[in-house]
mmCIF file of C-alpha atoms in Angstrom:
data_model
loop_
_atom_site.group_PDB
_atom_site.id
_atom_site.type_symbol
_atom_site.label_atom_id
_atom_site.label_comp_id
_atom_site.label_asym_id
_atom_site.label_seq_id
_atom_site.Cartn_x
_atom_site.Cartn_y
_atom_site.Cartn_z
ATOM 1 C CA MET M 711 73.941 39.071 60.851
ATOM 2 C CA THR M 712 73.961 42.473 59.203
ATOM 3 C CA GLN M 713 71.426 42.816 56.392
ATOM 4 C CA PRO M 714 69.348 45.523 54.714
ATOM 5 C CA GLN M 715 66.416 46.683 56.830
ATOM 6 C CA PRO M 716 63.042 47.910 55.541
ATOM 7 C CA GLN M 717 61.521 51.191 56.575
ATOM 8 C CA PRO M 718 59.837 51.326 59.995
ATOM 9 C CA ARG M 719 56.363 49.724 60.223
ATOM 10 C CA ILE M 720 56.774 47.638 57.034
ATOM 11 C CA LEU M 721 57.319 44.367 58.908
ATOM 12 C CA ASP M 722 54.284 45.122 61.082
ATOM 13 C CA ILE M 723 52.015 44.840 58.040
ATOM 14 C CA GLU M 724 50.030 41.612 57.905
ATOM 15 C CA LEU M 725 49.818 40.129 54.424
ATOM 16 C CA TYR M 726 46.442 40.673 52.776
ATOM 17 C CA VAL M 727 44.644 37.408 52.032
ATOM 18 C CA GLY M 728 42.061 37.466 49.265
ATOM 19 C CA GLY M 729 38.895 35.407 49.128
ATOM 20 C CA LYS M 730 39.136 31.702 48.344
ATOM 21 C CA SER M 731 38.476 30.586 44.790
ATOM 22 C CA SER M 732 38.731 26.798 45.086
ATOM 23 C CA VAL M 733 38.458 23.880 47.496
ATOM 24 C CA GLN M 734 40.523 20.787 46.922
ATOM 25 C CA GLY M 735 38.400 17.888 45.762
ATOM 26 C CA VAL M 736 35.214 19.944 45.418
ATOM 27 C CA GLN M 737 33.582 20.696 42.071
ATOM 28 C CA ASP M 738 30.782 23.085 41.092
ATOM 29 C CA ILE M 739 32.229 26.064 42.948
ATOM 30 C CA LEU M 740 30.007 29.042 43.743
ATOM 31 C CA LYS M 741 32.538 31.785 44.516
ATOM 32 C CA LEU M 742 30.994 34.408 46.773
ATOM 33 C CA SER M 743 34.161 35.467 48.575
ATOM 34 C CA SER M 744 35.411 38.460 46.574
ATOM 35 C CA ASN M 745 32.329 40.573 45.754
ATOM 36 C CA GLU M 746 32.624 39.884 42.041
ATOM 37 C CA ASN M 747 29.864 40.550 39.518
ATOM 38 C CA PRO M 748 28.190 37.168 38.859
ATOM 39 C CA ASN M 749 27.357 38.261 35.300
ATOM 40 C CA GLY M 750 30.949 38.971 34.372
ATOM 41 C CA PRO M 751 31.956 42.097 32.419
ATOM 42 C CA PRO M 752 29.783 43.757 29.747
ATOM 43 C CA ALA M 753 30.045 42.287 26.253
ATOM 44 C CA SER M 754 31.151 45.727 25.075
ATOM 45 C CA ALA M 755 34.159 45.603 27.407
ATOM 46 C CA GLN M 756 35.057 42.097 26.273
ATOM 47 C CA GLN M 757 34.986 43.234 22.654
ATOM 48 C CA ALA M 758 37.146 46.279 23.400
ATOM 49 C CA LEU M 759 39.642 44.046 25.198
ATOM 50 C CA ALA M 760 39.863 41.678 22.235
ATOM 51 C CA GLU M 761 40.378 44.555 19.805
ATOM 52 C CA ALA M 762 43.211 45.931 21.954
ATOM 53 C CA ALA M 763 45.207 42.717 21.432
ATOM 54 C CA SER M 764 46.532 43.861 18.053
ATOM 55 C CA THR M 765 48.247 46.918 19.563
ATOM 56 C CA LEU M 766 49.936 45.394 22.591
ATOM 57 C CA HIS M 767 53.314 46.578 21.318
ATOM 58 C CA ARG M 768 52.230 50.179 21.947
ATOM 59 C CA TYR M 769 52.489 51.881 25.330
ATOM 60 C CA PRO M 770 49.160 52.948 26.840
ATOM 61 C CA SER M 771 48.008 56.520 27.180
ATOM 62 C CA SER M 772 49.811 58.160 30.060
ATOM 63 C CA ASP M 773 46.991 60.600 30.845
ATOM 64 C CA HIS M 774 44.044 58.174 30.529
ATOM 65 C CA SER M 775 42.202 60.923 28.658
ATOM 66 C CA GLU M 776 39.574 58.742 26.978
ATOM 67 C CA LEU M 777 38.628 56.883 30.153
ATOM 68 C CA ARG M 778 38.532 60.113 32.124
ATOM 69 C CA ALA M 779 36.308 61.646 29.460
ATOM 70 C CA ALA M 780 33.897 58.702 29.671
ATOM 71 C CA LEU M 781 33.749 58.962 33.466
ATOM 72 C CA ALA M 782 33.260 62.728 33.308
ATOM 73 C CA ASP M 783 30.443 62.377 30.769
ATOM 74 C CA LEU M 784 28.660 59.725 32.814
ATOM 75 C CA HIS M 785 28.879 61.442 36.185
ATOM 76 C CA GLY M 786 28.897 65.089 35.111
ATOM 77 C CA LEU M 787 32.372 65.752 36.501
ATOM 78 C CA ASP M 788 35.381 67.857 35.546
ATOM 79 C CA ARG M 789 37.673 65.437 33.711
ATOM 80 C CA GLN M 790 40.745 67.409 34.795
ATOM 81 C CA ARG M 791 40.015 66.460 38.403
ATOM 82 C CA ILE M 792 39.788 62.708 37.725
ATOM 83 C CA ILE M 793 42.732 60.384 38.340
ATOM 84 C CA CYS M 794 42.815 56.737 37.288
ATOM 85 C CA GLY M 795 44.668 53.926 39.009
ATOM 86 C CA CYS M 796 45.390 50.226 38.945
ATOM 87 C CA GLY M 797 42.268 49.644 40.981
ATOM 88 C CA SER M 798 41.152 52.229 43.537
ATOM 89 C CA ASP M 799 43.681 50.521 45.842
ATOM 90 C CA GLU M 800 46.492 52.214 43.950
ATOM 91 C CA ILE M 801 44.948 55.624 44.522
ATOM 92 C CA ILE M 802 44.757 54.822 48.243
ATOM 93 C CA SER M 803 48.498 54.159 48.078
ATOM 94 C CA PHE M 804 49.066 57.482 46.248
ATOM 95 C CA LEU M 805 47.129 59.322 48.954
ATOM 96 C CA CYS M 806 49.109 57.704 51.754
ATOM 97 C CA GLN M 807 52.393 58.312 49.950
ATOM 98 C CA ALA M 808 51.539 61.977 49.438
ATOM 99 C CA TYR M 809 49.668 62.893 52.633
ATOM 100 C CA ALA M 810 50.688 60.386 55.304
ATOM 101 C CA GLY M 811 54.068 59.578 56.808
ATOM 102 C CA PRO M 812 55.923 59.422 60.144
ATOM 103 C CA GLU M 813 54.162 61.360 62.922
ATOM 104 C CA VAL M 814 51.010 61.681 60.773
ATOM 105 C CA GLU M 815 47.832 60.061 62.092
ATOM 106 C CA VAL M 816 45.481 58.297 59.681
ATOM 107 C CA ILE M 817 41.961 57.575 60.915
ATOM 108 C CA HIS M 818 39.761 54.723 59.756
ATOM 109 C CA THR M 819 36.789 52.996 61.351
ATOM 110 C CA GLU M 820 37.226 49.676 63.121
ATOM 111 C CA HIS M 821 35.552 47.614 60.383
ATOM 112 C CA GLY M 822 36.914 49.676 57.488
ATOM 113 C CA PHE M 823 38.627 48.280 54.386
ATOM 114 C CA LEU M 824 41.973 46.752 55.395
ATOM 115 C CA MET M 825 43.977 48.477 52.665
ATOM 116 C CA TYR M 826 43.615 51.847 54.419
ATOM 117 C CA ARG M 827 45.613 50.496 57.319
ATOM 118 C CA LEU M 828 48.159 48.634 55.196
ATOM 119 C CA TYR M 829 49.024 51.533 52.885
ATOM 120 C CA ALA M 830 49.161 54.011 55.762
ATOM 121 C CA MET M 831 51.519 51.731 57.662
ATOM 122 C CA ALA M 832 53.684 51.364 54.552
ATOM 123 C CA ALA M 833 53.993 55.160 54.564
ATOM 124 C CA GLY M 834 55.097 55.063 58.201
ATOM 125 C CA ALA M 835 51.947 56.735 59.518
ATOM 126 C CA ARG M 836 50.300 56.132 62.877
ATOM 127 C CA ILE M 837 47.003 54.248 62.546
ATOM 128 C CA VAL M 838 44.005 55.410 64.568
ATOM 129 C CA SER M 839 41.076 52.976 64.511
ATOM 130 C CA VAL M 840 37.809 54.378 65.835
ATOM 131 C CA PRO M 841 34.779 52.358 66.937
ATOM 132 C CA GLU M 842 31.646 51.965 64.869
ATOM 133 C CA ALA M 843 28.116 51.935 66.248
ATOM 134 C CA GLU M 844 26.752 48.463 65.566
ATOM 135 C CA ARG M 845 28.679 48.214 62.267
ATOM 136 C CA HIS M 846 27.729 51.750 61.198
ATOM 137 C CA VAL M 847 30.176 54.649 60.874
ATOM 138 C CA ASP M 848 30.038 56.860 63.973
ATOM 139 C CA VAL M 849 30.764 60.467 62.989
ATOM 140 C CA GLN M 850 31.229 61.644 66.548
ATOM 141 C CA ALA M 851 33.778 58.899 67.224
ATOM 142 C CA ILE M 852 35.788 60.093 64.224
ATOM 143 C CA LEU M 853 35.599 63.728 65.316
ATOM 144 C CA ASP M 854 36.684 62.786 68.820
ATOM 145 C CA ALA M 855 39.767 61.036 67.396
ATOM 146 C CA ILE M 856 41.039 64.058 65.449
ATOM 147 C CA THR M 857 44.210 65.642 66.839
ATOM 148 C CA PRO M 858 46.675 68.234 65.500
ATOM 149 C CA ARG M 859 48.582 65.291 63.962
ATOM 150 C CA THR M 860 45.628 63.953 61.962
ATOM 151 C CA GLY M 861 46.406 64.014 58.244
ATOM 152 C CA MET M 862 43.779 61.791 56.641
ATOM 153 C CA ILE M 863 40.428 60.112 57.309
ATOM 154 C CA PHE M 864 39.239 57.095 55.306
ATOM 155 C CA ILE M 865 35.550 56.216 55.126
ATOM 156 C CA ALA M 866 34.192 53.333 53.050
ATOM 157 C CA ASN M 867 30.658 54.219 52.020
ATOM 158 C CA PRO M 868 28.932 51.814 51.652
ATOM 159 C CA GLY M 869 31.218 49.981 54.045
ATOM 160 C CA ASN M 870 33.220 46.867 53.332
ATOM 161 C CA PRO M 871 32.591 44.331 54.829
ATOM 162 C CA THR M 872 29.557 45.796 56.609
ATOM 163 C CA GLY M 873 27.563 46.997 53.591
ATOM 164 C CA THR M 874 26.125 49.830 55.683
ATOM 165 C CA LYS M 875 25.920 53.396 54.366
ATOM 166 C CA ILE M 876 26.462 56.701 56.137
ATOM 167 C CA SER M 877 23.939 59.412 55.261
ATOM 168 C CA ASP M 878 24.844 62.570 53.375
ATOM 169 C CA ALA M 879 23.710 64.563 56.414
ATOM 170 C CA ASP M 880 26.220 62.761 58.620
ATOM 171 C CA LEU M 881 28.939 63.202 55.999
ATOM 172 C CA ALA M 882 28.175 66.908 55.820
ATOM 173 C CA GLU M 883 28.549 67.185 59.595
ATOM 174 C CA LEU M 884 31.854 65.328 59.536
ATOM 175 C CA ILE M 885 33.262 67.488 56.747
ATOM 176 C CA ALA M 886 32.095 70.733 58.372
ATOM 177 C CA LYS M 887 33.703 69.890 61.722
ATOM 178 C CA THR M 888 36.982 68.448 60.385
ATOM 179 C CA PRO M 889 39.960 70.811 60.009
ATOM 180 C CA LYS M 890 40.474 71.822 56.391
ATOM 181 C CA THR M 891 44.074 70.588 56.576
ATOM 182 C CA VAL M 892 42.857 66.983 56.882
ATOM 183 C CA VAL M 893 42.176 64.966 53.715
ATOM 184 C CA ILE M 894 38.826 63.176 53.900
ATOM 185 C CA VAL M 895 38.642 60.156 51.584
ATOM 186 C CA LEU M 896 35.175 58.865 50.669
ATOM 187 C CA ASP M 897 35.681 55.389 49.237
ATOM 188 C CA GLY M 898 32.675 54.584 47.083
ATOM 189 C CA ALA M 899 33.741 51.219 45.702
ATOM 190 C CA TYR M 900 30.112 50.078 46.003
ATOM 191 C CA ALA M 901 28.419 53.419 45.283
ATOM 192 C CA ASP M 902 27.194 52.182 41.892
ATOM 193 C CA TYR M 903 24.711 49.921 43.692
ATOM 194 C CA VAL M 904 22.940 52.910 45.261
ATOM 195 C CA GLU M 905 20.532 54.243 42.655
ATOM 196 C CA GLY M 906 20.438 58.002 42.213
ATOM 197 C CA TRP M 907 23.421 58.751 44.483
ATOM 198 C CA ASP M 908 26.574 60.587 43.440
ATOM 199 C CA GLY M 909 28.922 58.670 45.746
ATOM 200 C CA GLY M 910 30.107 61.881 47.394
ATOM 201 C CA ALA M 911 30.985 63.878 44.278
ATOM 202 C CA GLY M 912 28.980 66.833 45.547
ATOM 203 C CA PHE M 913 31.135 66.994 48.669
ATOM 204 C CA VAL M 914 34.250 67.029 46.500
ATOM 205 C CA GLU M 915 32.855 69.935 44.504
ATOM 206 C CA ALA M 916 32.102 71.935 47.645
ATOM 207 C CA ASN M 917 35.318 71.305 49.603
ATOM 208 C CA ASP M 918 39.068 71.562 49.076
ATOM 209 C CA ASN M 919 39.937 68.579 51.277
ATOM 210 C CA VAL M 920 37.551 65.819 50.131
ATOM 211 C CA VAL M 921 38.444 63.034 47.677
ATOM 212 C CA MET M 922 36.076 60.416 46.244
ATOM 213 C CA LEU M 923 37.278 56.970 45.156
ATOM 214 C CA ARG M 924 35.451 54.591 42.800
ATOM 215 C CA THR M 925 36.213 51.327 41.019
ATOM 216 C CA LEU M 926 35.259 49.349 37.913
ATOM 217 C CA SER M 927 35.909 46.042 39.698
ATOM 218 C CA LYS M 928 32.465 45.553 41.232
ATOM 219 C CA MET M 929 29.518 46.818 39.212
ATOM 220 C CA TYR M 930 31.401 46.651 35.902
ATOM 221 C CA GLY M 931 32.939 43.220 36.478
ATOM 222 C CA LEU M 932 36.510 44.272 35.662
ATOM 223 C CA GLY M 933 38.246 43.076 38.820
ATOM 224 C CA GLY M 934 40.730 41.077 36.765
ATOM 225 C CA LEU M 935 41.876 44.182 34.866
ATOM 226 C CA ARG M 936 42.293 46.457 37.926
ATOM 227 C CA VAL M 937 40.808 49.816 36.977
ATOM 228 C CA GLY M 938 39.841 52.419 39.555
ATOM 229 C CA TRP M 939 39.479 56.158 39.691
ATOM 230 C CA GLY M 940 39.267 59.111 41.997
ATOM 231 C CA TYR M 941 37.835 62.602 41.940
ATOM 232 C CA GLY M 942 39.219 65.435 44.018
ATOM 233 C CA PRO M 943 40.231 69.064 44.280
ATOM 234 C CA GLN M 944 42.637 70.071 41.531
ATOM 235 C CA HIS M 945 45.473 70.717 43.969
ATOM 236 C CA ILE M 946 45.220 67.166 45.367
ATOM 237 C CA ILE M 947 44.905 65.530 41.957
ATOM 238 C CA ASP M 948 47.997 67.433 40.806
ATOM 239 C CA VAL M 949 49.929 66.041 43.778
ATOM 240 C CA LEU M 950 48.730 62.472 43.186
ATOM 241 C CA ASN M 951 49.731 62.621 39.532
ATOM 242 C CA ARG M 952 53.279 63.469 40.633
ATOM 243 C CA VAL M 953 53.589 60.103 42.399
ATOM 244 C CA ARG M 954 51.604 58.120 39.813
ATOM 245 C CA GLY M 955 53.606 56.120 37.308
ATOM 246 C CA PRO M 956 52.975 57.341 33.741
ATOM 247 C CA PHE M 957 51.796 53.938 32.474
ATOM 248 C CA ASN M 958 50.086 52.588 35.584
ATOM 249 C CA ILE M 959 47.103 51.158 33.647
ATOM 250 C CA SER M 960 47.531 48.878 30.642
ATOM 251 C CA ALA M 961 46.095 49.766 27.243
ATOM 252 C CA PRO M 962 43.682 46.785 27.222
ATOM 253 C CA ALA M 963 42.401 47.744 30.673
ATOM 254 C CA LEU M 964 41.855 51.344 29.566
ATOM 255 C CA ALA M 965 39.971 50.229 26.457
ATOM 256 C CA ALA M 966 37.757 47.790 28.344
ATOM 257 C CA GLY M 967 37.189 50.322 31.102
ATOM 258 C CA GLU M 968 36.014 53.028 28.733
ATOM 259 C CA ALA M 969 33.656 50.631 26.950
ATOM 260 C CA ALA M 970 32.217 49.433 30.264
ATOM 261 C CA VAL M 971 31.636 52.955 31.566
ATOM 262 C CA ARG M 972 29.737 53.863 28.401
ATOM 263 C CA ASP M 973 27.535 50.740 28.655
ATOM 264 C CA HIS M 974 24.735 52.341 30.657
ATOM 265 C CA GLU M 975 22.205 49.559 30.047
ATOM 266 C CA PHE M 976 24.507 46.983 31.627
ATOM 267 C CA VAL M 977 24.630 48.982 34.856
ATOM 268 C CA ILE M 978 20.882 49.478 34.988
ATOM 269 C CA GLN M 979 20.204 45.771 34.506
ATOM 270 C CA HIS M 980 22.855 44.526 36.925
ATOM 271 C CA ARG M 981 21.928 46.988 39.659
ATOM 272 C CA ALA M 982 18.306 45.866 39.514
ATOM 273 C CA GLN M 983 19.324 42.205 39.542
ATOM 274 C CA ASN M 984 21.753 42.632 42.431
ATOM 275 C CA ASN M 985 19.456 44.684 44.619
ATOM 276 C CA ALA M 986 16.529 42.300 44.167
ATOM 277 C CA ALA M 987 18.681 39.244 44.880
ATOM 278 C CA ARG M 988 20.306 40.993 47.860
ATOM 279 C CA ALA M 989 16.940 41.717 49.477
ATOM 280 C CA HIS M 990 15.789 38.151 48.819
ATOM 281 C CA LEU M 991 18.951 36.573 50.262
ATOM 282 C CA ALA M 992 18.851 38.740 53.390
ATOM 283 C CA LYS M 993 15.165 37.996 53.958
ATOM 284 C CA GLU M 994 15.540 34.232 53.524
ATOM 285 C CA LEU M 995 18.565 34.022 55.829
ATOM 286 C CA ALA M 996 16.822 36.188 58.431
ATOM 287 C CA ALA M 997 13.928 33.718 58.383
ATOM 288 C CA LEU M 998 16.468 31.054 59.397
ATOM 289 C CA GLY M 999 17.713 33.220 62.272
ATOM 290 C CA VAL M 1000 20.790 34.583 60.482
ATOM 291 C CA ALA M 1001 20.478 38.353 60.613
ATOM 292 C CA SER M 1002 22.223 41.027 58.572
ATOM 293 C CA ASP M 1003 22.161 44.810 58.459
ATOM 294 C CA ARG M 1004 20.617 46.588 55.493
ATOM 295 C CA SER M 1005 23.282 46.474 52.787
ATOM 296 C CA ASP M 1006 23.767 48.987 49.993
ATOM 297 C CA ALA M 1007 26.499 46.942 48.297
ATOM 298 C CA ASN M 1008 26.692 43.659 46.361
ATOM 299 C CA PHE M 1009 27.058 41.530 49.474
ATOM 300 C CA ILE M 1010 25.490 40.995 52.866
ATOM 301 C CA LEU M 1011 27.203 40.499 56.210
ATOM 302 C CA ALA M 1012 25.547 37.474 57.798
ATOM 303 C CA ARG M 1013 25.731 37.369 61.617
ATOM 304 C CA PHE M 1014 25.882 34.098 63.528
ATOM 305 C CA SER M 1015 25.642 33.409 67.256
ATOM 306 C CA ASP M 1016 29.405 33.438 67.727
ATOM 307 C CA GLN M 1017 32.737 32.872 65.986
ATOM 308 C CA ALA M 1018 32.558 29.101 66.369
ATOM 309 C CA GLN M 1019 29.196 28.888 64.600
ATOM 310 C CA ALA M 1020 30.291 31.235 61.816
ATOM 311 C CA GLU M 1021 33.450 29.234 61.135
ATOM 312 C CA ALA M 1022 31.595 25.923 61.310
ATOM 313 C CA CYS M 1023 29.059 27.224 58.796
ATOM 314 C CA ASP M 1024 31.869 28.382 56.518
ATOM 315 C CA ASP M 1025 33.479 24.939 56.694
ATOM 316 C CA TYR M 1026 30.158 23.325 55.809
ATOM 317 C CA LEU M 1027 29.543 25.694 52.922
ATOM 318 C CA GLN M 1028 33.022 25.004 51.578
ATOM 319 C CA SER M 1029 32.310 21.270 51.625
ATOM 320 C CA LEU M 1030 29.415 22.034 49.270
ATOM 321 C CA GLY M 1031 31.498 24.268 47.011
ATOM 322 C CA ILE M 1032 30.076 27.566 48.325
ATOM 323 C CA LEU M 1033 32.877 29.997 49.100
ATOM 324 C CA VAL M 1034 32.141 33.012 51.303
ATOM 325 C CA ARG M 1035 34.474 35.290 53.283
ATOM 326 C CA ARG M 1036 35.426 35.085 56.943
ATOM 327 C CA VAL M 1037 35.925 38.580 58.321
ATOM 328 C CA GLY M 1038 37.665 38.049 61.624
ATOM 329 C CA SER M 1039 40.488 40.260 60.367
ATOM 330 C CA TYR M 1040 37.937 43.091 60.241
ATOM 331 C CA GLY M 1041 36.952 42.578 63.860
ATOM 332 C CA LEU M 1042 33.837 40.604 62.932
ATOM 333 C CA PRO M 1043 34.677 36.955 63.728
ATOM 334 C CA GLN M 1044 31.016 36.031 64.222
ATOM 335 C CA CYS M 1045 30.142 37.092 60.665
ATOM 336 C CA LEU M 1046 30.484 35.813 57.124
ATOM 337 C CA ARG M 1047 30.459 38.170 54.147
ATOM 338 C CA ILE M 1048 28.430 36.687 51.299
ATOM 339 C CA THR M 1049 28.605 38.167 47.803
ATOM 340 C CA VAL M 1050 25.146 38.383 46.230
ATOM 341 C CA PRO M 1051 24.775 35.765 43.461
ATOM 342 C CA ASP M 1052 21.896 35.391 41.023
ATOM 343 C CA MET M 1053 18.596 33.996 42.282
ATOM 344 C CA ALA M 1054 19.629 30.406 41.653
ATOM 345 C CA GLY M 1055 22.785 31.011 43.656
ATOM 346 C CA CYS M 1056 20.748 32.582 46.452
ATOM 347 C CA ALA M 1057 18.594 29.475 46.660
ATOM 348 C CA ARG M 1058 21.724 27.316 46.876
ATOM 349 C CA VAL M 1059 23.148 29.415 49.704
ATOM 350 C CA VAL M 1060 19.905 29.480 51.691
ATOM 351 C CA GLN M 1061 19.429 25.731 51.330
ATOM 352 C CA ALA M 1062 22.996 25.087 52.475
ATOM 353 C CA VAL M 1063 22.712 27.370 55.520
ATOM 354 C CA GLN M 1064 19.395 25.796 56.431
ATOM 355 C CA SER M 1065 20.941 22.345 56.209
ATOM 356 C CA PHE M 1066 23.856 23.452 58.399
ATOM 357 C CA LEU M 1067 21.565 24.878 61.078
ATOM 358 C CA GLU M 1068 19.418 21.745 61.087
ATOM 359 C CA LYS M 1069 22.499 19.600 61.607
ATOM 360 C CA GLN M 1070 23.472 21.779 64.580
ATOM 361 C CA SER M 1071 20.083 21.569 66.258
#
């Protein structure tokens, strides 16, 4: 039967499945499957959101000037080179729409964020997945994969779902040896958890082909509002703004986002809480024989003996109302990604994993 056909590669895209939020018949859910902030959003952002309710009949700002100003003030950036999106995911889609396409190769690492692959495929690009070295980005593997058709390289730093971070020295080597015609995207969705680090902004300042992505979904607890941003060379930002819809972020989201960004104390407190709980959770699980790499994000990637054990542990945790994330789709079937909860939540996770392992022995 004759019927409309989508563009090439669209039907090859596997639907993205988010983390579970409920289990039928189970109460007292501890949701650790989506890397959400266990504290919720700042009170300042909640207040700004409530105040925005009286002006919902007005269209939002089309240039996001106030949010961009807040981000520029906080990070010491040029506000004219900041672009805001409906989550950093939307900016990934802008980049692929503008710089990928048929015959263009897009490189990502084998355990990299799935949306790089999905948006590049939607643009008709050829996906090139390069190996990592024990769940760490391998710069030489990326360099070896570059061809005259390479148009873009995506690097999550810290990685998702690995949590591992590539050093600035390695990034500098990659940037220096990559052709200047290739767009290098440094996705710093979890950069806020690394104290004293600029997330790659310095590389953007020094190069005409490097873009940094950030989000307010993780540290700032605004995942439900979808607010992300990017920083890049002016010529790239100008291109991305040509494909961006004029009202791509709602007025309430812009208001809450600006308030959150200006709430410096919230970030300081949550970073300290997360990083302490993360170290504690990793140490306690390691003592049970469940290892993880050093994480610089708000989750750890727990490694089990094999896929069967990881899935059995996940099933057991679900029966207790603890929801974590299977990451077989990222090429890590023997692992479970566990969002860092508060200390009480950590104790609940450790006790549950210990109980599971004792039942297996």
